[in-house]
Short mmCIF file of C-alpha atoms and ligand atoms in Angstrom, two decimals:
data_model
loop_
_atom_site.label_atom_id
_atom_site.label_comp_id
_atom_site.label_asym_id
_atom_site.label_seq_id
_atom_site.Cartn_x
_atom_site.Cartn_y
_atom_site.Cartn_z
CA UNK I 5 38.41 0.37 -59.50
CA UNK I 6 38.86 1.74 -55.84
CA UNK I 7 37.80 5.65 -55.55
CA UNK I 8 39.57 7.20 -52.51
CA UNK I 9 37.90 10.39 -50.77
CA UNK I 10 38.03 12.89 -53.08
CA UNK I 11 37.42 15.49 -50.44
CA UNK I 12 41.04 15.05 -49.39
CA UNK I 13 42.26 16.34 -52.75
CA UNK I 14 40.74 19.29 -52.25
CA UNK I 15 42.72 20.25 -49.70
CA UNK I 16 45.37 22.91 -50.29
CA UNK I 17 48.84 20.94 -49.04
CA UNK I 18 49.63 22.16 -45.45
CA UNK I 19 52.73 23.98 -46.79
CA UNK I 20 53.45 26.09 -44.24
CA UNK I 21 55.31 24.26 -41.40
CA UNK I 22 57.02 22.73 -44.78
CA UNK I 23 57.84 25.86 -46.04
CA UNK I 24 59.27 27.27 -42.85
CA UNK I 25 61.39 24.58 -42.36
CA UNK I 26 62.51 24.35 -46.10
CA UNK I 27 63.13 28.19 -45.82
CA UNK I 28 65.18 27.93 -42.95
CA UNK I 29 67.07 25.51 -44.26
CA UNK I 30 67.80 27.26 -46.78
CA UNK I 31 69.10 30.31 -45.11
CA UNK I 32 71.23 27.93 -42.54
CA UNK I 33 73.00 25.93 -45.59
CA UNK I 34 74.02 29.61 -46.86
CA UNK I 35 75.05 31.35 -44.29
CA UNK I 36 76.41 28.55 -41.78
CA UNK I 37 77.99 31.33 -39.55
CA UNK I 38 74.35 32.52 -38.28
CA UNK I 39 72.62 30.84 -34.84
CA UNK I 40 69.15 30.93 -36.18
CA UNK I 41 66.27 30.95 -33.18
CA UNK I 42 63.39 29.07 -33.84
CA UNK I 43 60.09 30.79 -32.06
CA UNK I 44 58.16 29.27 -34.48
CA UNK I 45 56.78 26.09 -33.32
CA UNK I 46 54.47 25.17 -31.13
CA UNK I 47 55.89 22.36 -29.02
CA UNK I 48 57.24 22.82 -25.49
CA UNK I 49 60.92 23.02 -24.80
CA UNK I 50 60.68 22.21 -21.17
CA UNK I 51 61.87 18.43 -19.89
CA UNK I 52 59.10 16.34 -18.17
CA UNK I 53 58.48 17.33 -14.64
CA UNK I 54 60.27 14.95 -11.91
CA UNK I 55 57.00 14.35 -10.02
CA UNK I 56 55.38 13.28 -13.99
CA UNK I 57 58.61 11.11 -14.41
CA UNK I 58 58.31 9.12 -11.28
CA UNK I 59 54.89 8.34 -11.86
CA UNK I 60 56.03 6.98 -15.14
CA UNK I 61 58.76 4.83 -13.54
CA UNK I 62 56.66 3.38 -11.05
CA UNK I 63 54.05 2.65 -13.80
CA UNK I 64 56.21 1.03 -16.03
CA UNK I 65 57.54 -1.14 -13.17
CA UNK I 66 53.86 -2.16 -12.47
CA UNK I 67 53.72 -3.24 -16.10
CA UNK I 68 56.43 -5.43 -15.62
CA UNK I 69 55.01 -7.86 -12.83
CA UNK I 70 52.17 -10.24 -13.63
CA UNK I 71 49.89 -9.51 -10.41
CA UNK I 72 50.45 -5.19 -11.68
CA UNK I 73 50.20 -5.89 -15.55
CA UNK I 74 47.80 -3.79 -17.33
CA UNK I 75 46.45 -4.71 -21.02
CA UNK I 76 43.62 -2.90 -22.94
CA UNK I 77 42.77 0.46 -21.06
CA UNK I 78 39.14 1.58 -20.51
CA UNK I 79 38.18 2.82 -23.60
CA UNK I 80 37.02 5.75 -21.87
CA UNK I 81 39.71 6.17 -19.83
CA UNK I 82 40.52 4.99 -16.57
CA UNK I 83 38.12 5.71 -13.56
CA UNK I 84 40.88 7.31 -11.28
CA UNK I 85 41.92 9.70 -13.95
CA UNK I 86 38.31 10.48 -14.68
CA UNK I 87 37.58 11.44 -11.35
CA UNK I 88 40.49 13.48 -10.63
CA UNK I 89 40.36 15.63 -13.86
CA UNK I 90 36.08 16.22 -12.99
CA UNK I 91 37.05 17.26 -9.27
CA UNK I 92 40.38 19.70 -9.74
CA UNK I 93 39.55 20.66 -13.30
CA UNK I 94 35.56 20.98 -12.90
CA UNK I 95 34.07 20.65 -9.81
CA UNK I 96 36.81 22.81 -7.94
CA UNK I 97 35.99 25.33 -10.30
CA UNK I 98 32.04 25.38 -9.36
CA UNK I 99 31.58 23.44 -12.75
CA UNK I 100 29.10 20.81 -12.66
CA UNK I 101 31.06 17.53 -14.62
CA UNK I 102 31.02 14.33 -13.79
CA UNK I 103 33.69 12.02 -14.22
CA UNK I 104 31.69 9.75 -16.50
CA UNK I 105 31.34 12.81 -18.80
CA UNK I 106 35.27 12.43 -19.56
CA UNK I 107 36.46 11.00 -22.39
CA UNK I 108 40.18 10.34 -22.10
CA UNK I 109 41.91 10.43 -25.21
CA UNK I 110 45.65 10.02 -26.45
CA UNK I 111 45.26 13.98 -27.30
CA UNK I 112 43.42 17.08 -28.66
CA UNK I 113 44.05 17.25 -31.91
CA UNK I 114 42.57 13.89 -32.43
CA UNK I 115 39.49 14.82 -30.58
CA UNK I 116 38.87 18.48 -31.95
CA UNK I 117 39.48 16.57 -35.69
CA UNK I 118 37.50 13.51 -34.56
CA UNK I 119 34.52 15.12 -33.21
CA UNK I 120 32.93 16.43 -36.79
CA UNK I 121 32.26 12.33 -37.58
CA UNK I 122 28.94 12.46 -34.77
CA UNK I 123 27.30 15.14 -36.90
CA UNK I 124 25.28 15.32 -39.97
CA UNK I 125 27.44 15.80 -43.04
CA UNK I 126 25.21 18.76 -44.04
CA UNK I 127 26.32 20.39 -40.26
CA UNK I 128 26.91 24.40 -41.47
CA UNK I 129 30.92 24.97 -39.62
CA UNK I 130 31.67 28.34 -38.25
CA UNK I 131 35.54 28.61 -37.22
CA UNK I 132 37.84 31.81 -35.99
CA UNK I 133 39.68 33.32 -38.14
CA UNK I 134 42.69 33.03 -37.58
CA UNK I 135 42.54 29.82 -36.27
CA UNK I 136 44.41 26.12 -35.34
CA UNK I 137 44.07 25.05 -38.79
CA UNK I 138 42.62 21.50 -38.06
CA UNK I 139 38.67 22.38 -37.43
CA UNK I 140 38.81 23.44 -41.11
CA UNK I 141 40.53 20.49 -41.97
CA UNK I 142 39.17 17.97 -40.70
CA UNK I 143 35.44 19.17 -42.21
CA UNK I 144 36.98 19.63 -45.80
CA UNK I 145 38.41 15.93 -45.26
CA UNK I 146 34.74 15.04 -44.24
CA UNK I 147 33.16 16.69 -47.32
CA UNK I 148 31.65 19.38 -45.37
CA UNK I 149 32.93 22.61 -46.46
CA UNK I 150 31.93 22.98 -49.78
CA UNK I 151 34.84 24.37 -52.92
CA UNK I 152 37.80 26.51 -51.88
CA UNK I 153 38.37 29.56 -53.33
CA UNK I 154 42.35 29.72 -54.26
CA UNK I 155 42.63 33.84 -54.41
CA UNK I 156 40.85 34.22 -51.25
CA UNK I 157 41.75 31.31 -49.56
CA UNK I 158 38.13 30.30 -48.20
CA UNK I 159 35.90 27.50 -48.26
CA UNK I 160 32.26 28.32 -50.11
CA UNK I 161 30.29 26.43 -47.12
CA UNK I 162 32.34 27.64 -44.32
CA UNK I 163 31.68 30.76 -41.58
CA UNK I 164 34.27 32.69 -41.35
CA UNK I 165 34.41 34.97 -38.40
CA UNK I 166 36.98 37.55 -38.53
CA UNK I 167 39.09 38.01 -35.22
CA UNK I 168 41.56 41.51 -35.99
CA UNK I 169 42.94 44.59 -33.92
CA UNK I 170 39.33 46.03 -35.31
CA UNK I 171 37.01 44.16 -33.14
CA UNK I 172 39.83 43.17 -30.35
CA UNK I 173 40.18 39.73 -31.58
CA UNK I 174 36.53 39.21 -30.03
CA UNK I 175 34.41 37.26 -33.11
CA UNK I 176 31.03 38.87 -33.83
CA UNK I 177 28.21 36.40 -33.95
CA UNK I 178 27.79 35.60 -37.46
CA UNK I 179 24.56 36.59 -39.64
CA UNK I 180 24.15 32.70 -41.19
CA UNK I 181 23.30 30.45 -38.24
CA UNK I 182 25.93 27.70 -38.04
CA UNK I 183 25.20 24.18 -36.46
CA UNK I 184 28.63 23.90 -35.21
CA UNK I 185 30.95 26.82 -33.24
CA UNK I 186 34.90 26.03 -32.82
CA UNK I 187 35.87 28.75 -30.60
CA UNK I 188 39.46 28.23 -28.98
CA UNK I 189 40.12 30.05 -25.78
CA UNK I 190 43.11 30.99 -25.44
CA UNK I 191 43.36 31.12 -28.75
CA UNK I 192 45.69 29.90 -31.24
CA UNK I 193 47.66 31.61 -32.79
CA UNK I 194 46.54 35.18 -31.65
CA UNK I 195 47.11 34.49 -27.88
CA UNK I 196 43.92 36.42 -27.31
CA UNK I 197 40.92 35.53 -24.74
CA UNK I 198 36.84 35.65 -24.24
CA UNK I 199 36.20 36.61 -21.31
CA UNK I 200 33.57 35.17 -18.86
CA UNK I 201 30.97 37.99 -19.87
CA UNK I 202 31.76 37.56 -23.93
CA UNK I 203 31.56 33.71 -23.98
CA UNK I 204 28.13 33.40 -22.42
CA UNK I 205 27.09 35.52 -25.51
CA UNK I 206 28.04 32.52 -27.76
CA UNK I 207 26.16 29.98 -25.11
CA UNK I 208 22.98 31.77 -25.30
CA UNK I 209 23.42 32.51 -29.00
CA UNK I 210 24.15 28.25 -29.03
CA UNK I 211 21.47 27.68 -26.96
CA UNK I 212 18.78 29.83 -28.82
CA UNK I 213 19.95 28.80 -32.60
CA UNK I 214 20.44 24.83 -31.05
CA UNK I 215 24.01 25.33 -32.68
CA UNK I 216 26.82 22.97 -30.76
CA UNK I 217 30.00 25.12 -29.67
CA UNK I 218 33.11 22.93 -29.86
CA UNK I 219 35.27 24.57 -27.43
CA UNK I 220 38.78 23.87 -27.55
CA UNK I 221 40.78 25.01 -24.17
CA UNK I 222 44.36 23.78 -24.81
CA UNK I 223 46.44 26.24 -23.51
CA UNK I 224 43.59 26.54 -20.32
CA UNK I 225 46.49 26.67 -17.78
CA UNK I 226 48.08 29.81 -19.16
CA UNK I 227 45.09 31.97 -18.50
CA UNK I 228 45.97 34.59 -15.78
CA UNK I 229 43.67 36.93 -15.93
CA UNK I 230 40.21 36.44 -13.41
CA UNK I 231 37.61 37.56 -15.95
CA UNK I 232 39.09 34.99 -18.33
CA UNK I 233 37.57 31.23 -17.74
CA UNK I 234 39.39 28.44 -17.51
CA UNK I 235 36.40 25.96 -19.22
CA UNK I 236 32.95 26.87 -20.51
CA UNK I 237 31.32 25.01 -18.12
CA UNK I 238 31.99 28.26 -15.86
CA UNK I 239 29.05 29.62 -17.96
CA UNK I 240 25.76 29.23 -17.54
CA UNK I 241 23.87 27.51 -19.89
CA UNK I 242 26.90 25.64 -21.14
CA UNK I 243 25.76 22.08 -20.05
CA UNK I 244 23.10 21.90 -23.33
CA UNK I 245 25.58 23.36 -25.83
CA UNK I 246 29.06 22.58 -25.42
CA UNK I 247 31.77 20.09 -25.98
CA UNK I 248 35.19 20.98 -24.80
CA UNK I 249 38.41 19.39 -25.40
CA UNK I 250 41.71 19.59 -23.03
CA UNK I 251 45.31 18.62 -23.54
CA UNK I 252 48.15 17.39 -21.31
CA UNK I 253 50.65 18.52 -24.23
CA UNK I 254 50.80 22.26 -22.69
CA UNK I 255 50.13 22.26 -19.37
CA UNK I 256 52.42 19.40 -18.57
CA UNK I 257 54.57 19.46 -21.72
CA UNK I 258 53.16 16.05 -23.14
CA UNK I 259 53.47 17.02 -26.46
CA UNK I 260 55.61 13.93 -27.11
CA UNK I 261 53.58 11.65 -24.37
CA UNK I 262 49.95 12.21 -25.75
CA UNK I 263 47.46 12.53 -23.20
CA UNK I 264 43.97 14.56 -24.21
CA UNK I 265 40.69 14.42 -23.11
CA UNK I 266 37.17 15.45 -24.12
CA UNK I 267 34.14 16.53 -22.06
CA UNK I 268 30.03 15.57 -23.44
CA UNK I 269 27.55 16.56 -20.78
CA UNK I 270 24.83 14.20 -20.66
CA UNK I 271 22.25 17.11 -21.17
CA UNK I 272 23.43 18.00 -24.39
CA UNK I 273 21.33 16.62 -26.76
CA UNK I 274 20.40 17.35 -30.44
CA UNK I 275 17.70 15.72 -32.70
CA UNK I 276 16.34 14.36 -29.68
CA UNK I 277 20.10 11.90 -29.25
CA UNK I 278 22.44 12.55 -26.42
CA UNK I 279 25.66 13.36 -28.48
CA UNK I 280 27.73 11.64 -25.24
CA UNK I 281 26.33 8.41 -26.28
CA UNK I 282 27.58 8.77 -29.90
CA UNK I 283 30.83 10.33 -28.56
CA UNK I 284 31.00 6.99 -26.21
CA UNK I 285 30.24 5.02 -29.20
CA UNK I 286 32.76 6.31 -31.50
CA UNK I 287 35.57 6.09 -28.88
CA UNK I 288 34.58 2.25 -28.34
CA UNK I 289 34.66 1.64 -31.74
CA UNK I 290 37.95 3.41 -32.72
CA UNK I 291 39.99 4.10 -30.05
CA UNK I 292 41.50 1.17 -27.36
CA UNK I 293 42.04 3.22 -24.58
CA UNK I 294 44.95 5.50 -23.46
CA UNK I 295 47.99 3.79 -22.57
CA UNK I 296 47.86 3.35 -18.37
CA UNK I 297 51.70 4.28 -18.03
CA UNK I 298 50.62 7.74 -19.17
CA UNK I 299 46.90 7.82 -17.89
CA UNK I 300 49.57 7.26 -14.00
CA UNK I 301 51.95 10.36 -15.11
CA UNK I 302 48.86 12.47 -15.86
CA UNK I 303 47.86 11.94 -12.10
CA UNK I 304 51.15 13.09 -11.53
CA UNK I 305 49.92 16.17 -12.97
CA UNK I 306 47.57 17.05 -10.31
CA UNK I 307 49.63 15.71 -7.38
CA UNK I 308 50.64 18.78 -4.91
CA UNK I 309 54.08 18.38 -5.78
CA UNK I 310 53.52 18.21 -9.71
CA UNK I 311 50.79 20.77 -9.75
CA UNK I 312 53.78 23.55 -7.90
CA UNK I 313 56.42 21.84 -10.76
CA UNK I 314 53.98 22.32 -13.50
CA UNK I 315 53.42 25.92 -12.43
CA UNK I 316 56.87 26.73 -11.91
CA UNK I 317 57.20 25.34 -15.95
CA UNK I 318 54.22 27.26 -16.69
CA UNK I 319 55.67 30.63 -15.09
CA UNK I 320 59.13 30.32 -17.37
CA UNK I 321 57.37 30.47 -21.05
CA UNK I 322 55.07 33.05 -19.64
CA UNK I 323 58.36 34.99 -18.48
CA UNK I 324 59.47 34.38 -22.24
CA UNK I 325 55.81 35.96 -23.41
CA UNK I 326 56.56 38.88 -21.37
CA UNK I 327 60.00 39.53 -22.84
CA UNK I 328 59.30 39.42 -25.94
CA UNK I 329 55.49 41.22 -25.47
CA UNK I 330 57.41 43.91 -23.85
CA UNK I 331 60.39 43.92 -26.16
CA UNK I 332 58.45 44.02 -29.34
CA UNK I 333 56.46 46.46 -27.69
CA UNK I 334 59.23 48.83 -26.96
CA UNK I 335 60.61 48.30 -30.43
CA UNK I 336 57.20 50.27 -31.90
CA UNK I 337 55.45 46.94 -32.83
CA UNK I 338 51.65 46.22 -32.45
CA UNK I 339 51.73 43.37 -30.20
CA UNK I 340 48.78 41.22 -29.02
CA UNK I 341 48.19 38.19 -26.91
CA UNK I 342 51.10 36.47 -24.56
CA UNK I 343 48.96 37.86 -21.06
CA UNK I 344 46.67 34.48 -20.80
CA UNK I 345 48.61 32.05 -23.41
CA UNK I 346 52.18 31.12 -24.54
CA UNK I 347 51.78 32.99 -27.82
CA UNK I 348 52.60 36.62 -29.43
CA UNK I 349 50.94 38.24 -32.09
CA UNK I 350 52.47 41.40 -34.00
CA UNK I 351 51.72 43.02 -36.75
CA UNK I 352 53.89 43.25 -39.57
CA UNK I 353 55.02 46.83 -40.55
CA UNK I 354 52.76 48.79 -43.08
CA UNK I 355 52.85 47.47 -46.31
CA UNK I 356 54.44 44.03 -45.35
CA UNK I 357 52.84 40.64 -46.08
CA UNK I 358 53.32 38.01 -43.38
CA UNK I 359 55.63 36.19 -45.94
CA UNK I 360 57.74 39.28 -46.39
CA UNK I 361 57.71 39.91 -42.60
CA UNK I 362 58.92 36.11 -42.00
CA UNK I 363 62.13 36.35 -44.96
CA UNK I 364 62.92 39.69 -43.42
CA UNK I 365 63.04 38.61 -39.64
CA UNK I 366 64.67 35.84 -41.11
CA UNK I 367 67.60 37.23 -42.68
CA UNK I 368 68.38 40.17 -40.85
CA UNK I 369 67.32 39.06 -37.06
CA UNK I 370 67.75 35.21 -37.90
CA UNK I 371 65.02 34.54 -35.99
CA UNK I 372 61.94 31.99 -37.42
CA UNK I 373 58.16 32.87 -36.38
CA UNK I 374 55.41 31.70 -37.77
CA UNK I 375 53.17 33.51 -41.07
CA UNK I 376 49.81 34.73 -40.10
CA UNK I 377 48.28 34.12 -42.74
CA UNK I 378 48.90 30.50 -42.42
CA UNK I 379 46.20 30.29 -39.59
CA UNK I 380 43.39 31.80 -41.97
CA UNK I 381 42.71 34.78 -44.40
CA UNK I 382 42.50 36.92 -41.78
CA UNK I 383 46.06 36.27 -40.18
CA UNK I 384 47.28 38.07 -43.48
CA UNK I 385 49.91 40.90 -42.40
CA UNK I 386 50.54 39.30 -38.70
CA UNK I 387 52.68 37.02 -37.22
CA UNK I 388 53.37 34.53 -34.55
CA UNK I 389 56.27 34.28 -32.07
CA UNK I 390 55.65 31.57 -29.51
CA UNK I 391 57.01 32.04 -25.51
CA UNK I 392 57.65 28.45 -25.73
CA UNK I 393 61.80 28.17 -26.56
CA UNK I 394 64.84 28.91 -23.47
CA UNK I 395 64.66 32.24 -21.84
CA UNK I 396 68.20 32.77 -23.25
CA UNK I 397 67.18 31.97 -26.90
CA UNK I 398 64.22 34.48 -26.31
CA UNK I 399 65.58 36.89 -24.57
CA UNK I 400 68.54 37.15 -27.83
CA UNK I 401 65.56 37.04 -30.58
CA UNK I 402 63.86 39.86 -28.87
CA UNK I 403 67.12 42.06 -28.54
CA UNK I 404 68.34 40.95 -32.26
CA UNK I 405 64.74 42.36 -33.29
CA UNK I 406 64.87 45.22 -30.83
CA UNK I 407 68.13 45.85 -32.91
CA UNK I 408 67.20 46.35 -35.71
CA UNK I 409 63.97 48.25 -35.72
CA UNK I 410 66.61 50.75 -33.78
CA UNK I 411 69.41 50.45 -37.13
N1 PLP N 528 44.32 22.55 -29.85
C1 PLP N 528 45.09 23.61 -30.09
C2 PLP N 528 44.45 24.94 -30.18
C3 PLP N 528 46.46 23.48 -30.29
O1 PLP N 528 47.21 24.56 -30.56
C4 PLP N 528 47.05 22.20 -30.20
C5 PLP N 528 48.49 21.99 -30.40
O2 PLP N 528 49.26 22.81 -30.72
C6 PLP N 528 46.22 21.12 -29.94
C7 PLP N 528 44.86 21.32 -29.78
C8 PLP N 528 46.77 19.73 -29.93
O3 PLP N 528 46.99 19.25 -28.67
P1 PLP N 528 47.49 17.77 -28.45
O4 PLP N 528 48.97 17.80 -28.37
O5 PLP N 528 46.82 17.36 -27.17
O6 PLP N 528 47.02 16.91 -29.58
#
């Protein structure tokens, strides 16, 4: 009789974009006279930029004439894309990367979930908390993390590192030495930063322990404060202890496209193996290669004229962060985050669960965030707004809440 993984039973459904949705359904199908705004969701709102689109068209054009036709990608990537991401994204920024240290992939969540399968299945896992709820999940689904604990909602083999208004949101190196770090910086879903002087804490703690730091910097181009780095590979030391993973989804709204990619220095080695080489191997073995038409839109991405469009996209959900920031602010709430990334973190008043908080804003505001405590135990009695819907849309949730905190 086939036996399927039973590590993937273990895992508690992923009921909360489910339960949003079926809550807010809910609430629509009752009271059909209400505009409900979404800021729950973290998916870009903003059309592709025209520079991105005619790199699309001309690649898809290209596809269509025999001497232009392109089949199988690279499995790595392709070499133009490679070199252009290591010069703008790395080298420009003093970090030493080479292009054949980029692994293109069709996205980040597939890397930062793929990524556990090149290390032992006994690897100890320390993760954020709250945090992007797929490192967990991806090491339960590999057997890794040991039995969960229903009241407290915690994995037995897993570090949790606490990130609250009591230590700024700024994890404290934990007293069990893990063998693998996800830190995520910007972070999701508190919107909060490391900055240059706090991350090279966590290299030379990586470097001294021979931990790995998985270091996930999605939301990179929303960082706009100086102390704040945009990779790790700003930090010394960083070269023998990190991996980091990048998106396209945020920066250039190819959430719907897919575009990722993954960096291995060659000097990082454990167990005396050079985990780029296993990285290199996996990706051969699994993965066929982005497709070209979008490898040519990402080069789009750091043309002149898509790099001032992207910005310009960039600038409008930051100009949402800052209304509602402000706005919440104003309205007496604690409000964290939304400076260096597209998302807003509030607490919930006294004595309010993040569930309550969400059915309240929900009914009396009509406007849908995202539970805390959905991104880890920790996230218990916050919540998440995201910058990422229309400035008119925002602008309305944030007076509707405004509103009522005043009533
Ligand atoms: N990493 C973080 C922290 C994210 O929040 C997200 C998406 O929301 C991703 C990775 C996924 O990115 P991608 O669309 O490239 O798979």
């Amino acid at each position: 009789m086939t036996k399927v993984n039973e590590n993937y039973l273990k895992l508690p459904g992923s009921y909360l974009f489910s339960t949003i949705g079926k809550k807010v359904a809910a609430y629509e199908a009752a009271n059909p006279d209400r505009r409900v705004i979404r800021l729950g969701i973290g998916d870009v709102t903003q059309p592709l930029a025209p520079a991105i689109i005619a790199a699309m068209h001309e690649a898809v054009d290209e596809m269509g004439k025999a001497e232009t036709f392109r089949g199988y990608a690279p499995d790595l990537g392709y070499g133009f894309l490679r070199e252009e991401i290591a010069r703008q994204d790395y080298q420009a920024r003093g970090c030493r990367i080479e292009a054949d240290e980029i692994f293109v992939s069709d996205g980040a969540k597939s890397d930062c979930g793929n990524i556990q399968e090149i290390f032992s299945r006994d690897s100890r896992v320390a993760v954020c908390d709250p945090v992007y709820p797929v490192y967990v999940d991806s090491n339960v689904m590999a057997g890794r993390t040991g039995e969960y604990h229903r009241e407290k909602e915690v994995w037995s083999n897993v570090i949790y590192m606490p990130c609250t208004a009591a230590n700024q949101f700024v994890p404290e190196l934990p007293k069990e030495c893990p063998d693998l770090i996800y830190l995520c910086n910007p972070n999701n879903p508190t919107g909060t930063t490391l900055t240059r002087d706090q991350l090279k804490v966590w290299v030379d703690y990586a470097n001294r322990t021979g931990a790995v730091i998985l270091y996930d910097a999605a939301y990179e181009a929303y960082i706009a404060q100086a102390d704040v780095p945009h990779s790790i590979y700003e930090i010394e030391g960083a070269r023998t202890c990190a991996i980091e993973f990048r998106s396209f989804s945020k920066n250039a709204g190819f959430t719907g496209v897919r575009l990722g990619f993954t960096v291995i220095p060659k000097d990082l080695e454990r167990d005396g193996v050079r985990l780029h080489g296993l990285w290199a191997r996996r990706h051969g073995t699994k993965f066929n290669g982005a497709p070209y038409i979008v490898q040519k839109a990402a080069m789009a991405v750091y043309s002149e004229e898509g790099k001032a469009q992207l910005k310009n996209q960039v600038a409008c959900y930051m100009d949402n962060a800052r209304v509602i920031y402000e706005g919440l602010k104003k309205a007496g709430y604690e409000v964290y985050g939304g400076v260096n990334a597209p998302y807003i973190w509030l607490k919930a008043p006294e004595g309010m669960s993040s569930w309550d908080f969400f059915d309240w804003l929900l009914e009396n505001a009509n406007v849908v965030g995202t539970p805390g405590s959905g991104f880890g135990p920790s996230g218990e009695g916050y919540f998440r707004l995201t910058a990422f819907g229309t400035y008119e849309n925002t602008a309305e949730a944030v007076e509707r809440i405004g509103r009522l905190r005043r009533e």
